[in-house]
Short mmCIF file of C-alpha atoms in Angstrom, two decimals:
data_model
loop_
_atom_site.label_atom_id
_atom_site.label_comp_id
_atom_site.label_asym_id
_atom_site.label_seq_id
_atom_site.Cartn_x
_atom_site.Cartn_y
_atom_site.Cartn_z
CA UNK A 1 -12.50 -13.97 -16.58
CA UNK A 2 -14.75 -13.26 -19.57
CA UNK A 3 -18.10 -14.73 -20.57
CA UNK A 4 -17.71 -17.62 -23.00
CA UNK A 5 -20.85 -16.49 -24.85
CA UNK A 6 -20.41 -12.75 -25.37
CA UNK A 7 -16.83 -12.25 -24.13
CA UNK A 8 -17.93 -9.61 -21.62
CA UNK A 9 -15.85 -9.43 -18.41
CA UNK A 10 -17.21 -11.27 -15.34
CA UNK A 11 -16.17 -9.37 -12.23
CA UNK A 12 -16.80 -11.48 -9.12
CA UNK A 13 -20.03 -12.90 -10.62
CA UNK A 14 -20.82 -16.10 -12.49
CA UNK A 15 -23.98 -14.82 -14.25
CA UNK A 16 -23.10 -12.64 -17.24
CA UNK A 17 -24.78 -9.22 -16.81
CA UNK A 18 -24.82 -8.78 -20.58
CA UNK A 19 -26.28 -12.03 -21.93
CA UNK A 20 -27.41 -13.81 -18.72
CA UNK A 21 -25.27 -16.92 -19.30
CA UNK A 22 -24.38 -18.93 -16.15
CA UNK A 23 -20.71 -19.90 -16.16
CA UNK A 24 -20.39 -23.11 -14.12
CA UNK A 25 -16.62 -22.86 -13.83
CA UNK A 26 -16.80 -19.30 -12.50
CA UNK A 27 -19.55 -20.39 -10.11
CA UNK A 28 -17.42 -23.20 -8.69
CA UNK A 29 -14.42 -20.86 -8.32
CA UNK A 30 -16.47 -18.22 -6.49
CA UNK A 31 -18.07 -20.82 -4.20
CA UNK A 32 -14.64 -22.30 -3.35
CA UNK A 33 -13.25 -18.85 -2.61
CA UNK A 34 -16.20 -18.03 -0.34
CA UNK A 35 -15.82 -21.37 1.50
CA UNK A 36 -12.17 -20.66 2.32
CA UNK A 37 -13.14 -17.13 3.38
CA UNK A 38 -15.69 -18.55 5.83
CA UNK A 39 -13.03 -20.92 7.19
CA UNK A 40 -10.63 -18.01 7.66
CA UNK A 41 -13.31 -15.94 9.40
CA UNK A 42 -14.09 -18.79 11.81
CA UNK A 43 -10.40 -19.23 12.65
CA UNK A 44 -9.94 -15.51 13.19
CA UNK A 45 -12.79 -15.47 15.72
CA UNK A 46 -10.95 -18.01 17.92
CA UNK A 47 -7.60 -16.15 17.48
CA UNK A 48 -6.10 -18.78 15.17
CA UNK A 49 -4.52 -15.99 13.12
CA UNK A 50 -1.98 -18.16 11.28
CA UNK A 51 -4.69 -20.60 10.21
CA UNK A 52 -6.87 -17.66 9.14
CA UNK A 53 -4.04 -16.27 7.00
CA UNK A 54 -3.63 -19.65 5.30
CA UNK A 55 -7.38 -19.98 4.56
CA UNK A 56 -7.75 -16.40 3.32
CA UNK A 57 -4.68 -16.72 1.10
CA UNK A 58 -6.22 -19.84 -0.42
CA UNK A 59 -9.48 -17.94 -0.94
CA UNK A 60 -7.64 -15.22 -2.86
CA UNK A 61 -5.89 -17.85 -4.99
CA UNK A 62 -9.33 -18.92 -6.20
CA UNK A 63 -10.72 -15.40 -6.63
CA UNK A 64 -8.36 -12.43 -6.37
CA UNK A 65 -11.36 -10.04 -6.54
CA UNK A 66 -12.84 -11.36 -3.28
CA UNK A 67 -12.54 -8.04 -1.47
CA UNK A 68 -14.09 -9.37 1.75
CA UNK A 69 -11.34 -11.99 2.06
CA UNK A 70 -8.64 -9.46 1.20
CA UNK A 71 -9.94 -6.90 3.70
CA UNK A 72 -10.08 -9.54 6.46
CA UNK A 73 -6.56 -10.68 5.59
CA UNK A 74 -5.39 -7.07 5.97
CA UNK A 75 -7.06 -6.82 9.39
CA UNK A 76 -5.33 -10.02 10.55
CA UNK A 77 -1.95 -8.73 9.35
CA UNK A 78 -2.65 -5.49 11.22
CA UNK A 79 -3.46 -7.48 14.39
CA UNK A 80 -0.19 -9.41 14.03
CA UNK A 81 1.76 -6.14 13.84
CA UNK A 82 2.41 -6.43 10.08
CA UNK A 83 1.11 -2.94 9.16
CA UNK A 84 2.92 -2.82 5.81
CA UNK A 85 1.38 -6.13 4.71
CA UNK A 86 -2.05 -4.94 5.89
CA UNK A 87 -1.81 -1.71 3.87
CA UNK A 88 -0.70 -3.68 0.80
CA UNK A 89 -3.80 -5.90 0.95
CA UNK A 90 -6.13 -2.91 1.45
CA UNK A 91 -4.61 -0.97 -1.45
CA UNK A 92 -5.10 -3.98 -3.76
CA UNK A 93 -8.69 -4.31 -2.50
CA UNK A 94 -9.44 -0.65 -3.32
CA UNK A 95 -7.89 -1.17 -6.75
CA UNK A 96 -10.38 -3.96 -7.52
CA UNK A 97 -13.39 -2.23 -5.90
CA UNK A 98 -13.17 1.55 -5.67
CA UNK A 99 -16.68 2.20 -4.38
CA UNK A 100 -18.40 0.90 -1.24
CA UNK A 101 -15.16 -0.68 0.01
CA UNK A 102 -14.40 -0.48 3.74
CA UNK A 103 -10.68 -0.89 2.95
CA UNK A 104 -10.64 2.76 1.87
CA UNK A 105 -11.82 3.70 5.37
CA UNK A 106 -9.05 1.58 6.91
CA UNK A 107 -6.41 3.29 4.77
CA UNK A 108 -7.88 6.72 5.52
CA UNK A 109 -7.88 6.00 9.26
CA UNK A 110 -4.17 5.14 9.19
CA UNK A 111 -3.29 8.11 6.98
CA UNK A 112 -5.16 10.46 9.34
CA UNK A 113 -3.06 9.23 12.27
CA UNK A 114 0.55 10.33 11.59
CA UNK A 115 1.59 9.28 15.08
CA UNK A 116 0.52 5.70 14.35
CA UNK A 117 2.46 5.66 11.07
CA UNK A 118 5.52 7.09 12.78
CA UNK A 119 5.30 4.50 15.56
CA UNK A 120 4.95 1.67 13.02
CA UNK A 121 7.99 2.98 11.15
CA UNK A 122 10.00 3.05 14.39
CA UNK A 123 8.92 -0.51 15.21
CA UNK A 124 10.21 -1.73 11.85
CA UNK A 125 13.46 0.21 12.21
CA UNK A 126 14.14 -1.12 15.71
CA UNK A 127 13.33 -4.69 14.62
CA UNK A 128 15.79 -4.38 11.73
CA UNK A 129 18.35 -2.88 14.11
CA UNK A 130 17.94 -5.90 16.40
CA UNK A 131 18.56 -8.19 13.42
CA UNK A 132 21.75 -6.30 12.59
CA UNK A 133 22.91 -6.60 16.21
CA UNK A 134 22.33 -10.35 16.04
CA UNK A 135 24.41 -10.58 12.88
CA UNK A 136 27.18 -8.80 14.81
CA UNK A 137 26.85 -11.34 17.69
CA UNK A 138 25.72 -8.58 20.05
CA UNK A 139 22.80 -10.33 21.74
CA UNK A 140 22.51 -7.81 24.61
CA UNK A 141 21.76 -4.88 22.34
CA UNK A 142 19.42 -7.04 20.24
CA UNK A 143 17.40 -7.98 23.35
CA UNK A 144 17.15 -4.34 24.41
CA UNK A 145 15.84 -3.28 20.98
CA UNK A 146 13.36 -6.17 20.86
CA UNK A 147 12.01 -5.26 24.30
CA UNK A 148 11.36 -1.76 22.99
CA UNK A 149 9.65 -3.23 19.93
CA UNK A 150 7.21 -5.36 21.95
CA UNK A 151 6.49 -2.42 24.25
CA UNK A 152 5.64 -0.21 21.26
CA UNK A 153 3.73 -2.97 19.40
CA UNK A 154 2.39 -5.59 21.85
CA UNK A 155 0.97 -7.76 19.01
CA UNK A 156 4.13 -8.00 16.87
CA UNK A 157 4.53 -11.79 16.83
CA UNK A 158 7.85 -11.90 14.99
CA UNK A 159 9.47 -9.72 17.68
CA UNK A 160 8.23 -12.10 20.42
CA UNK A 161 9.57 -15.10 18.53
CA UNK A 162 12.99 -13.54 17.97
CA UNK A 163 13.22 -12.39 21.61
CA UNK A 164 12.31 -15.88 22.82
CA UNK A 165 14.96 -17.38 20.56
CA UNK A 166 17.61 -15.06 22.01
CA UNK A 167 16.63 -16.03 25.56
CA UNK A 168 16.88 -19.70 24.58
CA UNK A 169 20.35 -19.07 23.20
CA UNK A 170 21.38 -17.48 26.52
CA UNK A 171 19.73 -20.41 28.40
CA UNK A 172 17.21 -18.10 30.08
CA UNK A 173 14.41 -20.58 29.59
CA UNK A 174 11.94 -19.04 32.06
CA UNK A 175 12.11 -15.67 30.30
CA UNK A 176 11.84 -17.39 26.91
CA UNK A 177 8.70 -19.28 28.00
CA UNK A 178 7.13 -16.06 29.31
CA UNK A 179 7.76 -14.19 26.04
CA UNK A 180 6.51 -17.05 23.86
CA UNK A 181 3.33 -17.39 25.93
CA UNK A 182 2.55 -13.75 25.15
CA UNK A 183 2.88 -14.59 21.45
CA UNK A 184 0.51 -17.54 21.92
CA UNK A 185 -2.11 -15.18 23.38
CA UNK A 186 -2.02 -13.18 20.15
CA UNK A 187 -1.93 -16.19 17.77
CA UNK A 188 -2.65 -19.45 19.52
CA UNK A 189 -1.78 -21.81 16.64
CA UNK A 190 1.35 -20.18 15.22
CA UNK A 191 3.58 -23.13 14.29
CA UNK A 192 6.85 -21.28 14.86
CA UNK A 193 5.82 -20.17 18.36
CA UNK A 194 4.62 -23.64 19.32
CA UNK A 195 7.84 -25.22 18.06
CA UNK A 196 9.92 -22.82 20.15
CA UNK A 197 7.79 -23.57 23.23
CA UNK A 198 8.29 -27.29 22.77
CA UNK A 199 12.03 -26.81 22.55
CA UNK A 200 12.04 -24.68 25.75
CA UNK A 201 10.12 -27.39 27.61
CA UNK A 202 12.55 -30.00 26.41
CA UNK A 203 15.62 -28.02 27.45
CA UNK A 204 14.17 -26.75 30.71
CA UNK A 205 12.23 -29.77 31.90
CA UNK A 206 11.53 -30.83 35.55
CA UNK A 207 14.39 -32.36 37.68
CA UNK A 208 14.88 -36.11 37.14
CA UNK A 209 13.80 -38.51 39.89
CA UNK A 210 15.66 -41.53 41.25
CA UNK A 211 14.51 -45.13 41.00
CA UNK A 212 12.32 -44.81 44.11
CA UNK A 213 10.47 -41.82 42.66
CA UNK A 214 12.02 -39.31 45.13
CA UNK A 215 14.29 -36.39 44.52
CA UNK A 216 17.83 -36.96 45.81
CA UNK A 217 18.36 -33.94 48.10
CA UNK A 218 20.94 -35.27 50.63
CA UNK A 219 23.91 -37.67 50.47
CA UNK A 220 25.44 -39.51 53.49
CA UNK A 221 29.25 -39.74 53.47
CA UNK A 222 31.09 -42.44 55.43
CA UNK A 223 34.50 -41.19 56.77
CA UNK A 224 37.15 -43.86 56.03
CA UNK A 225 39.59 -42.36 58.61
CA UNK A 226 37.72 -41.78 61.88
CA UNK A 227 39.42 -39.98 64.80
CA UNK A 228 40.56 -42.37 67.64
CA UNK A 229 41.37 -41.04 71.10
CA UNK A 230 43.90 -43.18 72.96
CA UNK A 231 43.88 -43.31 76.78
CA UNK A 232 46.74 -43.86 79.22
CA UNK A 233 49.57 -42.37 77.18
CA UNK A 234 51.63 -41.87 80.37
CA UNK A 235 52.20 -38.07 79.76
CA UNK A 236 51.13 -35.26 82.07
CA UNK A 237 48.81 -32.40 81.03
CA UNK A 238 50.68 -29.32 79.67
CA UNK A 239 49.16 -25.79 79.71
CA UNK A 240 50.10 -23.66 76.68
CA UNK A 241 50.28 -19.82 76.53
CA UNK A 242 46.72 -18.85 75.66
CA UNK A 243 47.54 -15.13 75.08
CA UNK A 244 49.87 -15.84 72.19
CA UNK A 245 47.44 -18.27 70.64
CA UNK A 246 44.67 -15.67 70.81
CA UNK A 247 46.82 -13.17 68.94
CA UNK A 248 47.59 -15.76 66.28
CA UNK A 249 43.91 -16.60 65.92
CA UNK A 250 42.96 -12.93 65.54
CA UNK A 251 45.64 -12.46 62.89
CA UNK A 252 44.42 -15.51 61.00
CA UNK A 253 40.83 -14.19 61.19
CA UNK A 254 41.90 -10.84 59.74
CA UNK A 255 43.68 -12.55 56.88
CA UNK A 256 40.66 -14.76 56.18
CA UNK A 257 38.31 -11.74 56.32
CA UNK A 258 40.49 -9.82 53.88
CA UNK A 259 40.53 -12.83 51.58
CA UNK A 260 36.74 -13.11 51.78
CA UNK A 261 36.37 -9.41 51.00
CA UNK A 262 38.72 -9.72 48.06
CA UNK A 263 37.08 -12.84 46.67
CA UNK A 264 33.43 -11.90 47.23
CA UNK A 265 32.88 -8.17 47.61
CA UNK A 266 35.45 -6.82 45.13
CA UNK A 267 34.15 -8.95 42.19
CA UNK A 268 30.63 -7.80 43.01
CA UNK A 269 31.69 -4.16 42.91
CA UNK A 270 33.59 -4.75 39.67
CA UNK A 271 30.57 -6.48 38.14
CA UNK A 272 28.31 -3.57 39.13
CA UNK A 273 30.65 -1.07 37.53
CA UNK A 274 30.91 -3.20 34.40
CA UNK A 275 27.11 -3.42 34.22
CA UNK A 276 26.81 0.36 34.59
CA UNK A 277 29.43 0.80 31.89
CA UNK A 278 27.59 -1.58 29.54
CA UNK A 279 24.32 0.20 30.22
CA UNK A 280 25.93 3.54 29.40
CA UNK A 281 27.36 2.08 26.20
CA UNK A 282 23.91 0.79 25.24
CA UNK A 283 22.29 4.16 25.91
CA UNK A 284 24.97 6.03 23.95
CA UNK A 285 24.64 3.55 21.09
CA UNK A 286 20.88 4.05 21.04
CA UNK A 287 21.33 7.83 21.02
CA UNK A 288 23.86 7.62 18.20
CA UNK A 289 21.54 5.31 16.26
CA UNK A 290 18.61 7.68 16.76
CA UNK A 291 20.65 10.66 15.63
CA UNK A 292 21.87 8.77 12.57
CA UNK A 293 18.25 7.96 11.73
CA UNK A 294 17.32 11.64 12.12
CA UNK A 295 20.18 12.60 9.81
CA UNK A 296 19.00 10.04 7.25
CA UNK A 297 15.43 11.37 7.50
CA UNK A 298 16.63 14.95 6.96
CA UNK A 299 18.73 13.87 3.99
CA UNK A 300 15.71 12.08 2.50
CA UNK A 301 13.63 15.22 3.00
CA UNK A 302 16.29 17.30 1.25
CA UNK A 303 16.32 14.81 -1.63
CA UNK A 304 12.51 14.92 -1.89
CA UNK A 305 12.49 18.72 -1.86
CA UNK A 306 15.12 18.82 -4.59
CA UNK A 307 13.05 16.37 -6.64
CA UNK A 308 9.90 18.47 -6.17
CA UNK A 309 11.81 21.63 -7.15
CA UNK A 310 13.06 19.91 -10.31
CA UNK A 311 9.50 18.82 -11.14
CA UNK A 312 8.20 22.38 -10.64
CA UNK A 313 10.94 23.76 -12.86
CA UNK A 314 10.14 21.16 -15.53
CA UNK A 315 6.40 21.93 -15.31
CA UNK A 316 7.06 25.67 -15.62
CA UNK A 317 9.32 25.07 -18.62
CA UNK A 318 6.68 22.86 -20.28
CA UNK A 319 4.01 25.53 -19.68
CA UNK A 320 6.14 28.17 -21.34
CA UNK A 321 6.88 25.81 -24.23
CA UNK A 322 3.14 25.05 -24.69
CA UNK A 323 2.29 28.76 -24.73
CA UNK A 324 5.03 29.41 -27.29
CA UNK A 325 3.83 26.52 -29.47
CA UNK A 326 0.24 27.84 -29.37
CA UNK A 327 1.39 31.32 -30.47
CA UNK A 328 3.46 29.81 -33.30
CA UNK A 329 0.47 27.76 -34.53
CA UNK A 330 -1.77 30.86 -34.35
CA UNK A 331 0.72 32.84 -36.45
CA UNK A 332 0.87 30.05 -39.05
CA UNK A 333 -2.95 29.82 -39.07
CA UNK A 334 -3.23 33.59 -39.60
CA UNK A 335 -0.72 33.40 -42.46
CA UNK A 336 -2.72 30.62 -44.19
CA UNK A 337 -5.95 32.53 -43.56
CA UNK A 338 -4.59 35.65 -45.27
CA UNK A 339 -3.53 33.47 -48.21
CA UNK A 340 -7.12 32.11 -48.40
CA UNK A 341 -5.85 28.63 -47.43
CA UNK A 342 -8.78 28.02 -45.07
CA UNK A 343 -8.28 24.24 -44.80
CA UNK A 344 -4.73 24.46 -43.38
CA UNK A 345 -5.68 27.44 -41.23
CA UNK A 346 -8.59 25.55 -39.71
CA UNK A 347 -6.45 22.47 -39.05
CA UNK A 348 -3.94 24.60 -37.13
CA UNK A 349 -6.70 26.34 -35.16
CA UNK A 350 -8.10 22.92 -34.13
CA UNK A 351 -4.73 21.98 -32.62
CA UNK A 352 -4.64 25.05 -30.34
CA UNK A 353 -5.93 24.68 -26.78
CA UNK A 354 -8.15 27.78 -26.17
CA UNK A 355 -6.98 28.04 -22.56
CA UNK A 356 -3.38 28.56 -23.77
CA UNK A 357 -4.35 31.87 -25.39
CA UNK A 358 -4.21 34.70 -22.86
CA UNK A 359 -3.62 37.80 -24.99
CA UNK A 360 -6.81 39.70 -25.93
CA UNK A 361 -5.64 40.45 -29.49
CA UNK A 362 -4.66 36.79 -30.01
CA UNK A 363 -8.10 35.72 -28.74
CA UNK A 364 -9.78 37.95 -31.29
CA UNK A 365 -7.66 36.56 -34.16
CA UNK A 366 -8.33 33.01 -32.93
CA UNK A 367 -12.13 33.53 -32.95
CA UNK A 368 -12.12 35.15 -36.41
CA UNK A 369 -10.16 32.31 -38.02
CA UNK A 370 -12.17 29.67 -36.14
CA UNK A 371 -15.53 31.02 -37.35
CA UNK A 372 -14.22 31.37 -40.91
CA UNK A 373 -12.81 27.83 -41.11
CA UNK A 374 -15.19 25.84 -38.91
CA UNK A 375 -17.49 24.71 -41.71
CA UNK A 376 -14.60 23.60 -43.95
CA UNK A 377 -12.52 21.56 -41.49
CA UNK A 378 -15.03 20.09 -39.01
CA UNK A 379 -16.09 17.26 -41.32
CA UNK A 380 -12.47 16.50 -42.21
CA UNK A 381 -11.48 16.37 -38.53
CA UNK A 382 -14.45 14.12 -37.78
CA UNK A 383 -13.56 11.79 -40.66
CA UNK A 384 -9.98 11.51 -39.38
CA UNK A 385 -11.16 10.76 -35.84
CA UNK A 386 -13.70 8.20 -37.09
CA UNK A 387 -11.01 6.53 -39.19
CA UNK A 388 -8.78 6.21 -36.10
CA UNK A 389 -11.72 4.74 -34.16
CA UNK A 390 -12.43 2.18 -36.89
CA UNK A 391 -8.76 1.18 -36.79
CA UNK A 392 -9.08 0.73 -32.98
CA UNK A 393 -6.66 3.58 -32.38
CA UNK A 394 -8.79 4.94 -29.54
CA UNK A 395 -6.18 7.42 -28.33
CA UNK A 396 -5.99 8.89 -31.82
CA UNK A 397 -9.80 8.90 -31.99
CA UNK A 398 -10.00 10.90 -28.74
CA UNK A 399 -7.47 13.41 -30.10
CA UNK A 400 -9.42 13.76 -33.36
CA UNK A 401 -12.82 14.15 -31.70
CA UNK A 402 -11.38 16.69 -29.25
CA UNK A 403 -10.32 18.83 -32.22
CA UNK A 404 -13.85 18.50 -33.66
CA UNK A 405 -15.39 19.74 -30.40
CA UNK A 406 -12.94 22.64 -30.27
CA UNK A 407 -14.24 23.78 -33.64
CA UNK A 408 -17.92 22.88 -33.08
CA UNK A 409 -19.09 21.85 -29.59
CA UNK A 410 -22.56 21.00 -30.94
CA UNK A 411 -21.27 18.02 -32.94
CA UNK A 412 -23.13 15.19 -31.19
CA UNK A 413 -21.37 12.39 -33.08
CA UNK A 414 -18.00 13.58 -31.77
CA UNK A 415 -19.40 13.52 -28.20
CA UNK A 416 -20.63 9.95 -28.72
CA UNK A 417 -17.31 8.65 -30.08
CA UNK A 418 -15.41 10.37 -27.27
CA UNK A 419 -17.49 8.31 -24.84
CA UNK A 420 -17.00 5.08 -26.82
CA UNK A 421 -13.22 5.60 -27.07
CA UNK A 422 -12.87 6.23 -23.35
CA UNK A 423 -15.06 3.17 -22.60
CA UNK A 424 -12.97 0.90 -24.80
CA UNK A 425 -9.82 2.25 -23.13
CA UNK A 426 -11.28 1.35 -19.72
CA UNK A 427 -11.76 4.97 -18.53
CA UNK A 428 -15.26 4.60 -17.04
CA UNK A 429 -15.43 8.12 -15.57
CA UNK A 430 -14.81 10.04 -18.81
CA UNK A 431 -16.96 7.60 -20.81
CA UNK A 432 -19.95 8.14 -18.50
CA UNK A 433 -19.40 11.92 -18.56
CA UNK A 434 -19.58 12.11 -22.36
CA UNK A 435 -22.59 9.76 -22.56
CA UNK A 436 -24.46 11.90 -20.03
CA UNK A 437 -23.54 15.07 -21.94
CA UNK A 438 -24.96 13.56 -25.15
CA UNK A 439 -28.18 12.49 -23.38
CA UNK A 440 -28.66 15.88 -21.67
CA UNK A 441 -27.62 18.23 -24.48
CA UNK A 442 -28.76 16.33 -27.58
CA UNK A 443 -32.05 14.57 -26.71
CA UNK A 444 -33.06 14.40 -30.40
CA UNK A 445 -29.83 12.79 -31.60
CA UNK A 446 -30.17 9.46 -33.39
CA UNK A 447 -27.37 8.14 -31.15
CA UNK A 448 -29.31 8.73 -27.93
CA UNK A 449 -30.42 5.08 -27.58
CA UNK A 450 -26.87 3.79 -28.11
CA UNK A 451 -25.56 6.25 -25.54
CA UNK A 452 -28.10 5.04 -22.95
CA UNK A 453 -27.24 1.40 -23.69
CA UNK A 454 -23.49 1.88 -23.24
CA UNK A 455 -24.04 4.06 -20.17
CA UNK A 456 -26.02 1.22 -18.55
CA UNK A 457 -23.14 -1.15 -19.28
CA UNK A 458 -20.86 1.00 -17.12
CA UNK A 459 -22.85 0.18 -13.98
CA UNK A 460 -23.49 2.70 -11.21
CA UNK A 461 -22.44 6.15 -12.56
CA UNK A 462 -24.69 8.30 -10.38
CA UNK A 463 -21.70 10.10 -8.84
CA UNK A 464 -20.25 11.09 -12.26
CA UNK A 465 -21.34 14.41 -13.78
CA UNK A 466 -21.69 15.22 -17.46
CA UNK A 467 -18.53 16.51 -19.18
CA UNK A 468 -18.46 20.24 -19.97
CA UNK A 469 -17.65 20.40 -23.70
CA UNK A 470 -18.58 24.04 -24.30
CA UNK A 471 -15.85 25.95 -26.12
CA UNK A 472 -13.81 28.26 -23.93
CA UNK A 473 -14.75 31.90 -24.38
CA UNK A 474 -11.60 33.30 -25.91
CA UNK A 475 -13.18 36.52 -27.15
CA UNK A 476 -13.11 39.87 -25.36
CA UNK A 477 -16.29 41.19 -23.76
CA UNK A 478 -16.58 44.07 -26.15
CA UNK A 479 -16.05 41.89 -29.20
CA UNK A 480 -18.60 39.34 -28.08
CA UNK A 481 -21.26 42.00 -27.43
CA UNK A 482 -20.59 43.69 -30.76
CA UNK A 483 -20.73 40.50 -32.79
CA UNK A 484 -23.67 38.84 -30.99
CA UNK A 485 -26.12 39.43 -33.83
CA UNK A 486 -23.69 38.21 -36.50
CA UNK A 487 -22.88 35.13 -34.44
CA UNK A 488 -26.55 34.26 -34.08
CA UNK A 489 -27.04 34.49 -37.85
CA UNK A 490 -23.99 32.41 -38.49
CA UNK A 491 -25.07 29.89 -35.88
CA UNK A 492 -28.43 29.48 -37.65
CA UNK A 493 -26.66 28.83 -40.95
CA UNK A 494 -24.16 26.48 -39.35
CA UNK A 495 -26.95 24.63 -37.52
CA UNK A 496 -28.61 23.98 -40.90
CA UNK A 497 -25.34 22.76 -42.31
CA UNK A 498 -24.68 20.65 -39.21
CA UNK A 499 -28.12 19.05 -39.55
CA UNK A 500 -27.31 18.06 -43.13
CA UNK A 501 -23.87 16.79 -42.14
CA UNK A 502 -25.36 15.01 -39.13
CA UNK A 503 -27.78 13.21 -41.43
CA UNK A 504 -24.96 12.11 -43.69
CA UNK A 505 -22.74 11.27 -40.75
CA UNK A 506 -25.60 9.41 -39.07
CA UNK A 507 -25.90 7.19 -42.14
CA UNK A 508 -22.20 6.47 -42.08
CA UNK A 509 -22.17 5.94 -38.32
CA UNK A 510 -25.17 3.67 -38.46
CA UNK A 511 -23.38 1.51 -40.97
CA UNK A 512 -20.36 1.46 -38.69
CA UNK A 513 -22.47 0.51 -35.71
CA UNK A 514 -23.99 -2.48 -37.46
CA UNK A 515 -21.03 -3.71 -39.52
CA UNK A 516 -18.21 -3.82 -36.96
CA UNK A 517 -17.94 -7.17 -35.15
CA UNK A 518 -15.06 -6.38 -32.84
CA UNK A 519 -17.10 -6.86 -29.68
CA UNK A 520 -17.25 -3.11 -29.02
CA UNK A 521 -20.84 -2.76 -30.16
CA UNK A 522 -19.92 -0.52 -33.13
#
């Protein structure tokens, strides 16, 4: 949001730091965001994590730069086992507020703990594996993986919910209630967890009572065919062979015992073996899955290493190409210099990066042509850079002023417009560095007040040092010692010329500073 008076950006404030205007709309937005943040903080203190997420999300809808709300939302996601979501919120928070932001400490703490990151990655992989098992209708393997997930991450609510749902599907309501109660301890007002608990209570309610309010435990059966013993049948008592009957009874008992063993003990043994077999299958499946994951990780590492190797090869090729281009430009500049075409020679010298010249003889040629052409091309280079700046081509302005400083690092106007171009491009660090260099190295410049004003607009820049704009020493030691006296004489003459050009340039720049109304202060 920008100020409606001066169009300056308002970052998490409703009083414009530039003109002092109080924006009522921004004030209401910031107050609403802070109110929802306070609500989320209060809910988080009583472990209503879902409610806190809702309030904090609403706070960020009002003000996305509310770093306190975003940091707290990341902490809540971290508590709920959502480490990826927590890191996402903290990274966005650091993007909006790079300095004095505790989110950077949170990110650093996680990055400094590789074991924690590896464990979080395994939790996510096992949770996804459980989902794939469910899609394959293999609930046993899904339950095993989810148990491992909750053991590795005891606050991962989604794993508790999915495990409870599987238990409900298998009608293990006691186990489902136990798992869901653990989720409630982490987040007491999670709507999904509470809905699952209600369904468990409905399906696994208390036994129904009869009309008298008592449980029906026994039932009396009336025999419709009672046994009747008749007396006086007129027959005598007969004694049967008890030895034969005993043998028959023993034989019948053996048969019944064998049947009992077959019906009860054999199925139990078979079930035990089947369970052991299933357990072995689960363990082998887990081992195969783990090995497949290791293979995938190794393949990803190989891919990353190949990508890095390709980048290194590309960088090396670009370095060689840059060195070859610099040598070609130096040869063309020397050819123009010998033909007394100083303007073209100087323009080519300005395009050469001094650090790209490594040969001692090439350094000497570079310095000779630079000193001979500096006075004739510096003003032209400055005019081109200033024209790009006036056309709001700030990248072109930076390129032009960089060439000026390569030819003459004492050109204060080039230093100033480097800072302005970086500031208008949003690069606060480089802008502050060039402003500080102008203030420190050119205290008598007529742009010193403007530099201080724009530096104050950047805010706290105490940690940013002044940019080093001194020309790289491309001359040999012997050459520099031999030509020291000539260089000092030439520097005196060039300083007189630069003073005259600075006066003329100052007039032009002053007009530019007052005439432009593009909001950039030029």
